[in-house]
Tab-separated table of N, CA and C in Angstrom:
chain	number	residue	atom	x	y	z
A	1	GLY	N	47.975	127.895	187.274
A	1	GLY	CA	48.674	127.023	186.390
A	1	GLY	C	49.370	127.804	185.271
A	2	VAL	N	48.696	128.788	184.672
A	2	VAL	CA	49.312	129.562	183.567
A	2	VAL	C	50.565	130.237	184.098
A	3	TYR	N	50.453	130.864	185.250
A	3	TYR	CA	51.617	131.510	185.879
A	3	TYR	C	52.790	130.542	186.018
A	4	VAL	N	52.537	129.437	186.657
A	4	VAL	CA	53.600	128.505	186.964
A	4	VAL	C	54.235	127.991	185.697
A	5	LEU	N	53.471	127.588	184.721
A	5	LEU	CA	54.051	127.058	183.499
A	5	LEU	C	54.939	128.082	182.781
A	6	THR	N	54.503	129.332	182.706
A	6	THR	CA	55.319	130.338	182.012
A	6	THR	C	56.517	130.782	182.859
A	7	TRP	N	56.424	130.690	184.163
A	7	TRP	CA	57.480	131.203	184.980
A	7	TRP	C	58.571	130.160	185.271
A	8	ILE	N	58.329	128.914	185.006
A	8	ILE	CA	59.391	127.905	185.298
A	8	ILE	C	60.654	128.287	184.547
A	9	MET	N	60.572	128.673	183.285
A	9	MET	CA	61.758	129.037	182.493
A	9	MET	C	61.961	130.533	182.364
A	10	LEU	N	61.243	131.324	183.138
A	10	LEU	CA	61.270	132.761	183.052
A	10	LEU	C	62.676	133.354	183.134
A	11	PHE	N	63.467	132.990	184.098
A	11	PHE	CA	64.766	133.580	184.284
A	11	PHE	C	65.916	132.859	183.617
A	12	PHE	N	65.613	131.716	183.027
A	12	PHE	CA	66.668	130.961	182.344
A	12	PHE	C	67.409	131.836	181.317
A	13	PRO	N	66.750	132.616	180.414
A	13	PRO	CA	67.530	133.418	179.436
A	13	PRO	C	68.410	134.456	180.155
A	14	PHE	N	67.919	135.045	181.228
A	14	PHE	CA	68.730	136.048	181.935
A	14	PHE	C	70.031	135.449	182.425
A	15	VAL	N	69.968	134.243	182.945
A	15	VAL	CA	71.149	133.593	183.492
A	15	VAL	C	72.054	133.014	182.424
A	16	HIS	N	71.459	132.339	181.424
A	16	HIS	CA	72.251	131.543	180.503
A	16	HIS	C	72.539	132.186	179.135
A	17	LEU	N	71.789	133.172	178.743
A	17	LEU	CA	71.972	133.747	177.430
A	17	LEU	C	73.384	134.360	177.283
A	18	PRO	N	73.906	135.156	178.221
A	18	PRO	CA	75.255	135.630	178.079
A	18	PRO	C	76.286	134.497	178.020
A	19	ILE	N	76.079	133.466	178.799
A	19	ILE	CA	77.013	132.302	178.781
A	19	ILE	C	76.976	131.676	177.395
A	20	MET	N	75.821	131.509	176.855
A	20	MET	CA	75.679	130.888	175.508
A	20	MET	C	76.376	131.745	174.487
A	21	ALA	N	76.242	133.067	174.565
A	21	ALA	CA	76.871	133.974	173.614
A	21	ALA	C	78.411	133.862	173.682
A	22	VAL	N	78.932	133.781	174.901
A	22	VAL	CA	80.387	133.641	175.090
A	22	VAL	C	80.854	132.297	174.478
A	23	GLU	N	80.059	131.255	174.740
A	23	GLU	CA	80.431	129.935	174.194
A	23	GLU	C	80.426	129.946	172.669
A	24	ARG	N	79.652	130.877	172.072
A	24	ARG	CA	79.651	130.956	170.605
A	24	ARG	C	80.684	131.923	170.054
A	25	GLY	N	81.570	132.367	170.979
A	25	GLY	CA	82.711	133.183	170.529
A	25	GLY	C	82.575	134.668	170.676
A	26	HIS	N	81.535	135.156	171.295
A	26	HIS	CA	81.362	136.577	171.460
A	26	HIS	C	82.027	137.009	172.758
A	27	GLY	N	82.471	138.233	172.778
A	27	GLY	CA	83.127	138.774	173.973
A	27	GLY	C	82.148	138.917	175.142
A	28	ALA	N	82.703	138.991	176.331
A	28	ALA	CA	81.876	139.051	177.532
A	28	ALA	C	80.991	140.301	177.539
A	29	THR	N	81.531	141.451	177.076
A	29	THR	CA	80.748	142.694	177.067
A	29	THR	C	79.600	142.588	176.096
A	30	THR	N	79.874	142.060	174.924
A	30	THR	CA	78.839	141.831	173.928
A	30	THR	C	77.764	140.905	174.456
A	31	ALA	N	78.201	139.834	175.089
A	31	ALA	CA	77.265	138.848	175.633
A	31	ALA	C	76.384	139.492	176.715
A	32	ALA	N	76.984	140.281	177.555
A	32	ALA	CA	76.219	140.956	178.606
A	32	ALA	C	75.216	141.963	178.031
A	33	SER	N	75.559	142.546	176.868
A	33	SER	CA	74.666	143.529	176.277
A	33	SER	C	73.366	142.899	175.836
A	34	LEU	N	73.286	141.584	175.723
A	34	LEU	CA	72.020	140.931	175.405
A	34	LEU	C	70.987	141.217	176.492
A	35	ILE	N	71.440	141.361	177.742
A	35	ILE	CA	70.550	141.734	178.817
A	35	ILE	C	70.012	143.129	178.618
A	36	ALA	N	70.824	144.048	178.105
A	36	ALA	CA	70.343	145.391	177.808
A	36	ALA	C	69.273	145.342	176.729
A	37	ALA	N	69.451	144.451	175.726
A	37	ALA	CA	68.378	144.291	174.699
A	37	ALA	C	67.090	143.853	175.331
A	38	MET	N	67.212	143.022	176.387
A	38	MET	CA	66.012	142.582	177.094
A	38	MET	C	65.339	143.790	177.779
A	39	GLY	N	66.119	144.675	178.304
A	39	GLY	CA	65.537	145.873	178.966
A	39	GLY	C	64.774	146.714	177.973
A	40	VAL	N	65.336	146.952	176.791
A	40	VAL	CA	64.649	147.702	175.749
A	40	VAL	C	63.374	146.987	175.330
A	41	GLY	N	63.470	145.698	175.122
A	41	GLY	CA	62.283	144.923	174.735
A	41	GLY	C	61.200	144.958	175.771
A	42	GLY	N	61.592	144.971	177.037
A	42	GLY	CA	60.621	145.024	178.124
A	42	GLY	C	59.848	146.364	178.132
A	43	ILE	N	60.547	147.443	177.877
A	43	ILE	CA	59.866	148.740	177.848
A	43	ILE	C	58.910	148.786	176.683
A	44	ILE	N	59.381	148.413	175.520
A	44	ILE	CA	58.523	148.464	174.314
A	44	ILE	C	57.353	147.480	174.504
A	45	GLY	N	57.612	146.306	175.002
A	45	GLY	CA	56.562	145.317	175.149
A	45	GLY	C	55.470	145.750	176.118
A	46	ARG	N	55.849	146.316	177.246
A	46	ARG	CA	54.841	146.741	178.227
A	46	ARG	C	53.971	147.845	177.680
A	47	LEU	N	54.623	148.772	176.985
A	47	LEU	CA	53.813	149.874	176.378
A	47	LEU	C	52.882	149.335	175.321
A	48	LEU	N	53.406	148.458	174.433
A	48	LEU	CA	52.614	147.931	173.351
A	48	LEU	C	51.484	147.034	173.825
A	49	PHE	N	51.809	146.098	174.751
A	49	PHE	CA	50.796	145.155	175.215
A	49	PHE	C	49.806	145.844	176.165
A	50	GLY	N	50.231	146.891	176.898
A	50	GLY	CA	49.298	147.633	177.709
A	50	GLY	C	48.262	148.339	176.828
A	51	TRP	N	48.770	148.939	175.786
A	51	TRP	CA	47.877	149.630	174.824
A	51	TRP	C	46.940	148.585	174.179
A	52	LEU	N	47.531	147.452	173.748
A	52	LEU	CA	46.750	146.419	173.097
A	52	LEU	C	45.668	145.874	174.090
A	53	GLY	N	46.049	145.715	175.355
A	53	GLY	CA	45.081	145.215	176.332
A	53	GLY	C	43.857	146.125	176.431
A	54	ASP	N	44.076	147.409	176.287
A	54	ASP	CA	42.935	148.332	176.296
A	54	ASP	C	42.120	148.264	175.041
A	55	ARG	N	42.708	147.879	173.938
A	55	ARG	CA	42.029	147.843	172.668
A	55	ARG	C	41.307	146.515	172.361
A	56	ILE	N	42.008	145.411	172.593
A	56	ILE	CA	41.421	144.101	172.233
A	56	ILE	C	41.028	143.243	173.457
A	57	GLY	N	41.378	143.727	174.619
A	57	GLY	CA	41.085	142.973	175.842
A	57	GLY	C	42.341	142.388	176.452
A	58	ARG	N	42.301	142.201	177.752
A	58	ARG	CA	43.476	141.759	178.505
A	58	ARG	C	43.801	140.282	178.221
A	59	ARG	N	42.794	139.453	178.144
A	59	ARG	CA	43.045	138.013	177.922
A	59	ARG	C	43.604	137.767	176.499
A	60	PRO	N	43.035	138.369	175.419
A	60	PRO	CA	43.670	138.184	174.119
A	60	PRO	C	45.102	138.764	174.098
A	61	SER	N	45.328	139.853	174.775
A	61	SER	CA	46.656	140.431	174.830
A	61	SER	C	47.606	139.474	175.588
A	62	LEU	N	47.129	138.816	176.625
A	62	LEU	CA	47.958	137.815	177.329
A	62	LEU	C	48.273	136.678	176.426
A	63	HIS	N	47.309	136.228	175.644
A	63	HIS	CA	47.566	135.179	174.644
A	63	HIS	C	48.719	135.601	173.730
A	64	LEU	N	48.645	136.816	173.206
A	64	LEU	CA	49.681	137.277	172.285
A	64	LEU	C	51.047	137.403	173.000
A	65	ALA	N	51.044	137.852	174.227
A	65	ALA	CA	52.308	137.922	174.950
A	65	ALA	C	52.908	136.551	175.145
A	66	LEU	N	52.104	135.550	175.431
A	66	LEU	CA	52.609	134.162	175.568
A	66	LEU	C	53.078	133.629	174.236
A	67	ILE	N	52.364	133.936	173.174
A	67	ILE	CA	52.807	133.514	171.848
A	67	ILE	C	54.186	134.150	171.488
A	68	THR	N	54.329	135.405	171.895
A	68	THR	CA	55.584	136.089	171.676
A	68	THR	C	56.736	135.354	172.392
A	69	GLN	N	56.487	134.864	173.576
A	69	GLN	CA	57.490	134.103	174.295
A	69	GLN	C	57.802	132.778	173.570
A	70	VAL	N	56.783	132.104	173.076
A	70	VAL	CA	57.006	130.871	172.326
A	70	VAL	C	57.928	131.151	171.110
A	71	VAL	N	57.604	132.189	170.355
A	71	VAL	CA	58.417	132.524	169.194
A	71	VAL	C	59.855	132.839	169.592
A	72	ALA	N	60.021	133.627	170.677
A	72	ALA	CA	61.366	133.949	171.110
A	72	ALA	C	62.141	132.743	171.572
A	73	PHE	N	61.515	131.819	172.314
A	73	PHE	CA	62.226	130.580	172.725
A	73	PHE	C	62.616	129.812	171.438
A	74	GLY	N	61.723	129.751	170.450
A	74	GLY	CA	62.042	129.075	169.193
A	74	GLY	C	63.249	129.706	168.513
A	75	LEU	N	63.262	131.032	168.478
A	75	LEU	CA	64.383	131.755	167.849
A	75	LEU	C	65.692	131.475	168.597
A	76	PHE	N	65.612	131.492	169.931
A	76	PHE	CA	66.827	131.169	170.688
A	76	PHE	C	67.351	129.782	170.328
A	77	ALA	N	66.462	128.842	170.174
A	77	ALA	CA	66.838	127.457	169.888
A	77	ALA	C	67.531	127.300	168.547
A	78	VAL	N	67.179	128.107	167.550
A	78	VAL	CA	67.737	127.969	166.225
A	78	VAL	C	68.693	129.066	165.844
A	79	SER	N	68.809	130.089	166.652
A	79	SER	CA	69.608	131.262	166.213
A	79	SER	C	71.078	130.904	166.176
A	80	GLY	N	71.726	131.401	165.122
A	80	GLY	CA	73.153	131.190	165.004
A	80	GLY	C	73.923	132.512	164.998
A	81	SER	N	73.212	133.588	164.818
A	81	SER	CA	73.899	134.855	164.738
A	81	SER	C	73.605	135.736	165.990
A	82	LEU	N	74.521	136.648	166.225
A	82	LEU	CA	74.342	137.610	167.328
A	82	LEU	C	73.131	138.483	167.091
A	83	ALA	N	72.873	138.899	165.871
A	83	ALA	CA	71.725	139.746	165.592
A	83	ALA	C	70.432	139.011	165.939
A	84	PHE	N	70.327	137.712	165.621
A	84	PHE	CA	69.155	136.929	166.003
A	84	PHE	C	68.998	136.847	167.517
A	85	LEU	N	70.128	136.704	168.212
A	85	LEU	CA	70.058	136.624	169.663
A	85	LEU	C	69.562	137.939	170.251
A	86	TYR	N	70.024	139.067	169.747
A	86	TYR	CA	69.527	140.376	170.211
A	86	TYR	C	68.026	140.480	169.967
A	87	PHE	N	67.564	140.131	168.772
A	87	PHE	CA	66.166	140.199	168.441
A	87	PHE	C	65.335	139.266	169.345
A	88	ALA	N	65.788	138.027	169.506
A	88	ALA	CA	65.056	137.060	170.322
A	88	ALA	C	65.029	137.531	171.771
A	89	ALA	N	66.124	138.116	172.279
A	89	ALA	CA	66.160	138.583	173.646
A	89	ALA	C	65.167	139.715	173.876
A	90	ALA	N	65.099	140.653	172.950
A	90	ALA	CA	64.144	141.784	173.062
A	90	ALA	C	62.718	141.233	172.941
A	91	LEU	N	62.494	140.314	172.020
A	91	LEU	CA	61.168	139.747	171.823
A	91	LEU	C	60.724	138.942	173.066
A	92	TYR	N	61.649	138.167	173.603
A	92	TYR	CA	61.358	137.339	174.752
A	92	TYR	C	60.849	138.233	175.918
A	93	ILE	N	61.626	139.202	176.265
A	93	ILE	CA	61.249	140.017	177.420
A	93	ILE	C	60.054	140.886	177.124
A	94	ALA	N	59.840	141.266	175.844
A	94	ALA	CA	58.606	142.001	175.504
A	94	ALA	C	57.380	141.154	175.878
A	95	GLY	N	57.452	139.888	175.577
A	95	GLY	CA	56.358	138.982	175.895
A	95	GLY	C	56.251	138.688	177.354
A	96	SER	N	57.418	138.338	178.008
A	96	SER	CA	57.319	137.895	179.397
A	96	SER	C	57.036	139.049	180.352
A	97	SER	N	57.585	140.222	180.109
A	97	SER	CA	57.313	141.361	181.011
A	97	SER	C	55.841	141.817	180.843
A	98	SER	N	55.369	141.760	179.619
A	98	SER	CA	53.978	142.136	179.341
A	98	SER	C	53.023	141.140	179.968
A	99	ALA	N	53.347	139.841	179.842
A	99	ALA	CA	52.486	138.832	180.466
A	99	ALA	C	52.419	139.049	181.969
A	100	THR	N	53.573	139.332	182.594
A	100	THR	CA	53.613	139.574	184.027
A	100	THR	C	52.715	140.777	184.420
A	101	SER	N	52.696	141.807	183.586
A	101	SER	CA	51.871	142.945	183.830
A	101	SER	C	50.389	142.634	183.616
A	102	LEU	N	50.067	141.755	182.672
A	102	LEU	CA	48.677	141.454	182.359
A	102	LEU	C	48.051	140.455	183.313
A	103	TYR	N	48.839	139.575	183.939
A	103	TYR	CA	48.292	138.552	184.801
A	103	TYR	C	47.329	139.061	185.857
A	104	PRO	N	47.730	140.089	186.659
A	104	PRO	CA	46.774	140.575	187.679
A	104	PRO	C	45.457	141.082	187.106
A	105	ALA	N	45.546	141.750	185.963
A	105	ALA	CA	44.310	142.239	185.325
A	105	ALA	C	43.398	141.087	184.877
A	106	VAL	N	44.013	140.047	184.299
A	106	VAL	CA	43.235	138.880	183.871
A	106	VAL	C	42.608	138.198	185.101
A	107	ILE	N	43.390	138.091	186.162
A	107	ILE	CA	42.848	137.473	187.393
A	107	ILE	C	41.654	138.298	187.882
A	108	ALA	N	41.801	139.599	187.884
A	108	ALA	CA	40.697	140.459	188.356
A	108	ALA	C	39.455	140.306	187.454
A	109	ASP	N	39.696	140.210	186.145
A	109	ASP	CA	38.586	140.078	185.236
A	109	ASP	C	37.821	138.750	185.485
A	110	HIS	N	38.533	137.717	185.870
A	110	HIS	CA	37.934	136.405	186.000
A	110	HIS	C	37.455	136.093	187.425
A	111	PHE	N	38.114	136.655	188.401
A	111	PHE	CA	37.776	136.303	189.766
A	111	PHE	C	37.314	137.448	190.622
A	112	GLY	N	37.184	138.607	190.020
A	112	GLY	CA	36.742	139.781	190.733
A	112	GLY	C	37.865	140.558	191.373
A	113	ARG	N	37.528	141.744	191.821
A	113	ARG	CA	38.562	142.604	192.371
A	113	ARG	C	38.546	142.615	193.919
A	114	GLY	N	37.580	141.932	194.494
A	114	GLY	CA	37.447	141.907	195.944
A	114	GLY	C	38.629	141.310	196.671
A	115	HIS	N	39.275	140.347	196.122
A	115	HIS	CA	40.402	139.698	196.746
A	115	HIS	C	41.614	139.642	195.821
A	116	ILE	N	41.731	140.622	194.911
A	116	ILE	CA	42.807	140.594	193.931
A	116	ILE	C	44.159	140.619	194.564
A	117	GLY	N	44.341	141.298	195.671
A	117	GLY	CA	45.647	141.353	196.319
A	117	GLY	C	46.072	139.974	196.837
A	118	ALA	N	45.127	139.294	197.489
A	118	ALA	CA	45.445	137.974	198.044
A	118	ALA	C	45.657	136.952	196.915
A	119	VAL	N	44.776	136.938	195.915
A	119	VAL	CA	44.881	135.983	194.841
A	119	VAL	C	46.188	136.210	194.046
A	120	THR	N	46.475	137.462	193.736
A	120	THR	CA	47.713	137.735	193.014
A	120	THR	C	48.936	137.443	193.838
A	121	GLY	N	48.877	137.743	195.114
A	121	GLY	CA	50.006	137.471	195.988
A	121	GLY	C	50.328	136.003	196.066
A	122	VAL	N	49.308	135.181	196.276
A	122	VAL	CA	49.518	133.711	196.295
A	122	VAL	C	50.024	133.224	194.941
A	123	SER	N	49.375	133.697	193.869
A	123	SER	CA	49.776	133.265	192.528
A	123	SER	C	51.248	133.585	192.233
A	124	PHE	N	51.646	134.820	192.572
A	124	PHE	CA	52.995	135.257	192.318
A	124	PHE	C	53.976	134.506	193.225
A	125	ALA	N	53.585	134.186	194.447
A	125	ALA	CA	54.477	133.452	195.339
A	125	ALA	C	54.717	132.041	194.791
A	126	ILE	N	53.722	131.374	194.368
A	126	ILE	CA	53.867	130.029	193.846
A	126	ILE	C	54.654	130.059	192.545
A	127	ALA	N	54.292	130.944	191.644
A	127	ALA	CA	55.021	131.040	190.380
A	127	ALA	C	56.455	131.499	190.600
A	128	GLY	N	56.637	132.407	191.513
A	128	GLY	CA	58.014	132.887	191.857
A	128	GLY	C	58.894	131.744	192.309
A	129	ALA	N	58.343	130.867	193.110
A	129	ALA	CA	59.151	129.694	193.542
A	129	ALA	C	59.510	128.801	192.354
A	130	ALA	N	58.607	128.733	191.387
A	130	ALA	CA	58.873	127.916	190.195
A	130	ALA	C	60.009	128.462	189.350
A	131	THR	N	60.272	129.776	189.460
A	131	THR	CA	61.335	130.358	188.644
A	131	THR	C	62.748	129.821	189.001
A	132	SER	N	62.855	129.210	190.154
A	132	SER	CA	64.137	128.663	190.541
A	132	SER	C	64.492	127.402	189.727
A	133	ILE	N	63.495	126.803	189.117
A	133	ILE	CA	63.677	125.543	188.368
A	133	ILE	C	64.416	125.778	187.061
A	134	GLY	N	64.009	126.811	186.321
A	134	GLY	CA	64.494	127.017	184.952
A	134	GLY	C	65.987	127.164	184.803
A	135	PRO	N	66.631	128.061	185.537
A	135	PRO	CA	68.079	128.211	185.325
A	135	PRO	C	68.855	126.919	185.720
A	136	VAL	N	68.403	126.250	186.744
A	136	VAL	CA	69.078	124.994	187.167
A	136	VAL	C	68.846	123.918	186.090
A	137	LEU	N	67.606	123.786	185.637
A	137	LEU	CA	67.279	122.811	184.603
A	137	LEU	C	68.076	123.082	183.313
A	138	ALA	N	68.099	124.336	182.906
A	138	ALA	CA	68.834	124.709	181.692
A	138	ALA	C	70.334	124.404	181.833
A	139	GLY	N	70.894	124.684	183.005
A	139	GLY	CA	72.307	124.392	183.223
A	139	GLY	C	72.564	122.867	183.160
A	140	TRP	N	71.681	122.111	183.730
A	140	TRP	CA	71.807	120.651	183.681
A	140	TRP	C	71.700	120.145	182.245
A	141	ILE	N	70.734	120.682	181.497
A	141	ILE	CA	70.564	120.275	180.105
A	141	ILE	C	71.849	120.648	179.312
A	142	ARG	N	72.362	121.854	179.522
A	142	ARG	CA	73.597	122.242	178.826
A	142	ARG	C	74.764	121.361	179.161
A	143	ASP	N	74.900	121.023	180.461
A	143	ASP	CA	75.999	120.174	180.888
A	143	ASP	C	75.830	118.754	180.335
A	144	THR	N	74.638	118.279	180.201
A	144	THR	CA	74.352	116.905	179.743
A	144	THR	C	74.463	116.791	178.226
A	145	THR	N	73.917	117.765	177.492
A	145	THR	CA	73.811	117.645	176.053
A	145	THR	C	74.855	118.499	175.302
A	146	GLY	N	75.457	119.455	175.954
A	146	GLY	CA	76.424	120.351	175.338
A	146	GLY	C	75.764	121.532	174.645
A	147	THR	N	74.461	121.652	174.764
A	147	THR	CA	73.727	122.769	174.159
A	147	THR	C	72.512	123.172	174.987
A	148	TYR	N	72.041	124.368	174.743
A	148	TYR	CA	70.835	124.856	175.456
A	148	TYR	C	69.563	124.628	174.638
A	149	GLN	N	69.663	124.056	173.442
A	149	GLN	CA	68.544	123.936	172.543
A	149	GLN	C	67.359	123.262	173.202
A	150	MET	N	67.506	122.155	173.876
A	150	MET	CA	66.391	121.466	174.528
A	150	MET	C	65.730	122.339	175.598
A	151	ALA	N	66.550	123.109	176.327
A	151	ALA	CA	66.016	123.997	177.379
A	151	ALA	C	65.103	125.083	176.729
A	152	PHE	N	65.550	125.619	175.597
A	152	PHE	CA	64.696	126.599	174.910
A	152	PHE	C	63.419	125.966	174.409
A	153	LEU	N	63.505	124.746	173.917
A	153	LEU	CA	62.317	124.055	173.419
A	153	LEU	C	61.354	123.721	174.574
A	154	ILE	N	61.908	123.392	175.740
A	154	ILE	CA	61.057	123.179	176.912
A	154	ILE	C	60.357	124.483	177.285
A	155	GLY	N	61.075	125.612	177.259
A	155	GLY	CA	60.477	126.908	177.533
A	155	GLY	C	59.308	127.184	176.598
A	156	ALA	N	59.533	126.940	175.281
A	156	ALA	CA	58.466	127.138	174.336
A	156	ALA	C	57.299	126.214	174.645
A	157	GLY	N	57.577	124.928	174.922
A	157	GLY	CA	56.509	123.967	175.228
A	157	GLY	C	55.684	124.337	176.434
A	158	LEU	N	56.346	124.806	177.488
A	158	LEU	CA	55.638	125.240	178.708
A	158	LEU	C	54.706	126.401	178.403
A	159	ASN	N	55.170	127.297	177.568
A	159	ASN	CA	54.334	128.460	177.172
A	159	ASN	C	53.149	128.007	176.310
A	160	VAL	N	53.342	127.034	175.452
A	160	VAL	CA	52.244	126.485	174.655
A	160	VAL	C	51.221	125.849	175.591
A	161	ALA	N	51.665	125.106	176.593
A	161	ALA	CA	50.772	124.508	177.551
A	161	ALA	C	50.002	125.589	178.315
A	162	ALA	N	50.690	126.683	178.663
A	162	ALA	CA	50.039	127.828	179.361
A	162	ALA	C	48.985	128.445	178.490
A	163	ILE	N	49.266	128.588	177.209
A	163	ILE	CA	48.262	129.110	176.269
A	163	ILE	C	47.047	128.213	176.231
A	164	GLY	N	47.274	126.884	176.251
A	164	GLY	CA	46.152	125.970	176.298
A	164	GLY	C	45.297	126.138	177.544
A	165	LEU	N	45.947	126.286	178.685
A	165	LEU	CA	45.213	126.518	179.947
A	165	LEU	C	44.456	127.821	179.913
A	166	LEU	N	45.114	128.857	179.385
A	166	LEU	CA	44.439	130.141	179.309
A	166	LEU	C	43.212	130.074	178.383
A	167	THR	N	43.303	129.312	177.338
A	167	THR	CA	42.181	129.119	176.430
A	167	THR	C	41.010	128.475	177.111
A	168	LEU	N	41.336	127.545	178.023
A	168	LEU	CA	40.259	126.802	178.742
A	168	LEU	C	39.665	127.619	179.911
A	169	LEU	N	40.333	128.710	180.322
A	169	LEU	CA	39.860	129.480	181.449
A	169	LEU	C	38.544	130.167	181.136
A	170	ARG	N	37.584	129.942	181.971
A	170	ARG	CA	36.254	130.577	181.801
A	170	ARG	C	35.983	131.439	183.042
A	171	PRO	N	35.424	132.592	182.839
A	171	PRO	CA	35.096	133.377	184.010
A	171	PRO	C	33.975	132.710	184.821
A	172	PRO	N	34.030	132.856	186.114
A	172	PRO	CA	32.957	132.266	186.962
A	172	PRO	C	31.628	132.882	186.592
A	173	SER	N	30.598	132.087	186.661
A	173	SER	CA	29.230	132.617	186.412
A	173	SER	C	28.768	133.362	187.661
A	174	HIS	N	28.175	134.505	187.393
A	174	HIS	CA	27.651	135.348	188.504
A	174	HIS	C	26.127	135.177	188.503
A	175	GLN	N	25.641	134.516	189.551
A	175	GLN	CA	24.184	134.278	189.637
A	175	GLN	C	23.566	135.085	190.724
C-alpha cells in the first residue's frame, strides 16, 4: 500500500514540470533543466538518506523521505518563481529516489530476507503499474482546471496517506 500510494504520482513531475515552467513563461531549455535539478537532488538524497538509514533506522528514514515528498509537492503547488521550482524539484527527487532505495530494506526488516526478491518484485510491479496514473491524471486536471495545483496537492495527500500506513506497519511477531 505504501508503495502504491507514493508511486501513483511519482512520474507526474518528470512529465509535467517542464510544461508548467514553459506555461509560466520560461524558455524550453530552462524548463528542461528542472529535470537536471532532479538528478542532482536524487544523488544528494540517496547519499543523505542512506547515511541516515544507517544512523536512525530505515523506517524512520523512509518516513522522512516521504515527508520530504509532501513538502516538495506543497512547494510545487504554491511556487511562483523559477528558483522555488528548482528547489522543489531537487527536494522532490531527493525524497522519492531515497524512498525507492529504502523500500526493499524496510520490507526485509519487516518480512524477512528469505523471500525479499519475490516480495520486492511483486511490490515494485504493482507500484510500477500505478505510476501510469499520475501523469495522465495530472494532465486531465491541468486541462480541466487550467492549473496543476490540485495534482500537486493530490500527490502530497497520497504521500500523507502512505506515511499513515507506514506508521501502522508492525513487524510480524516471530514465535
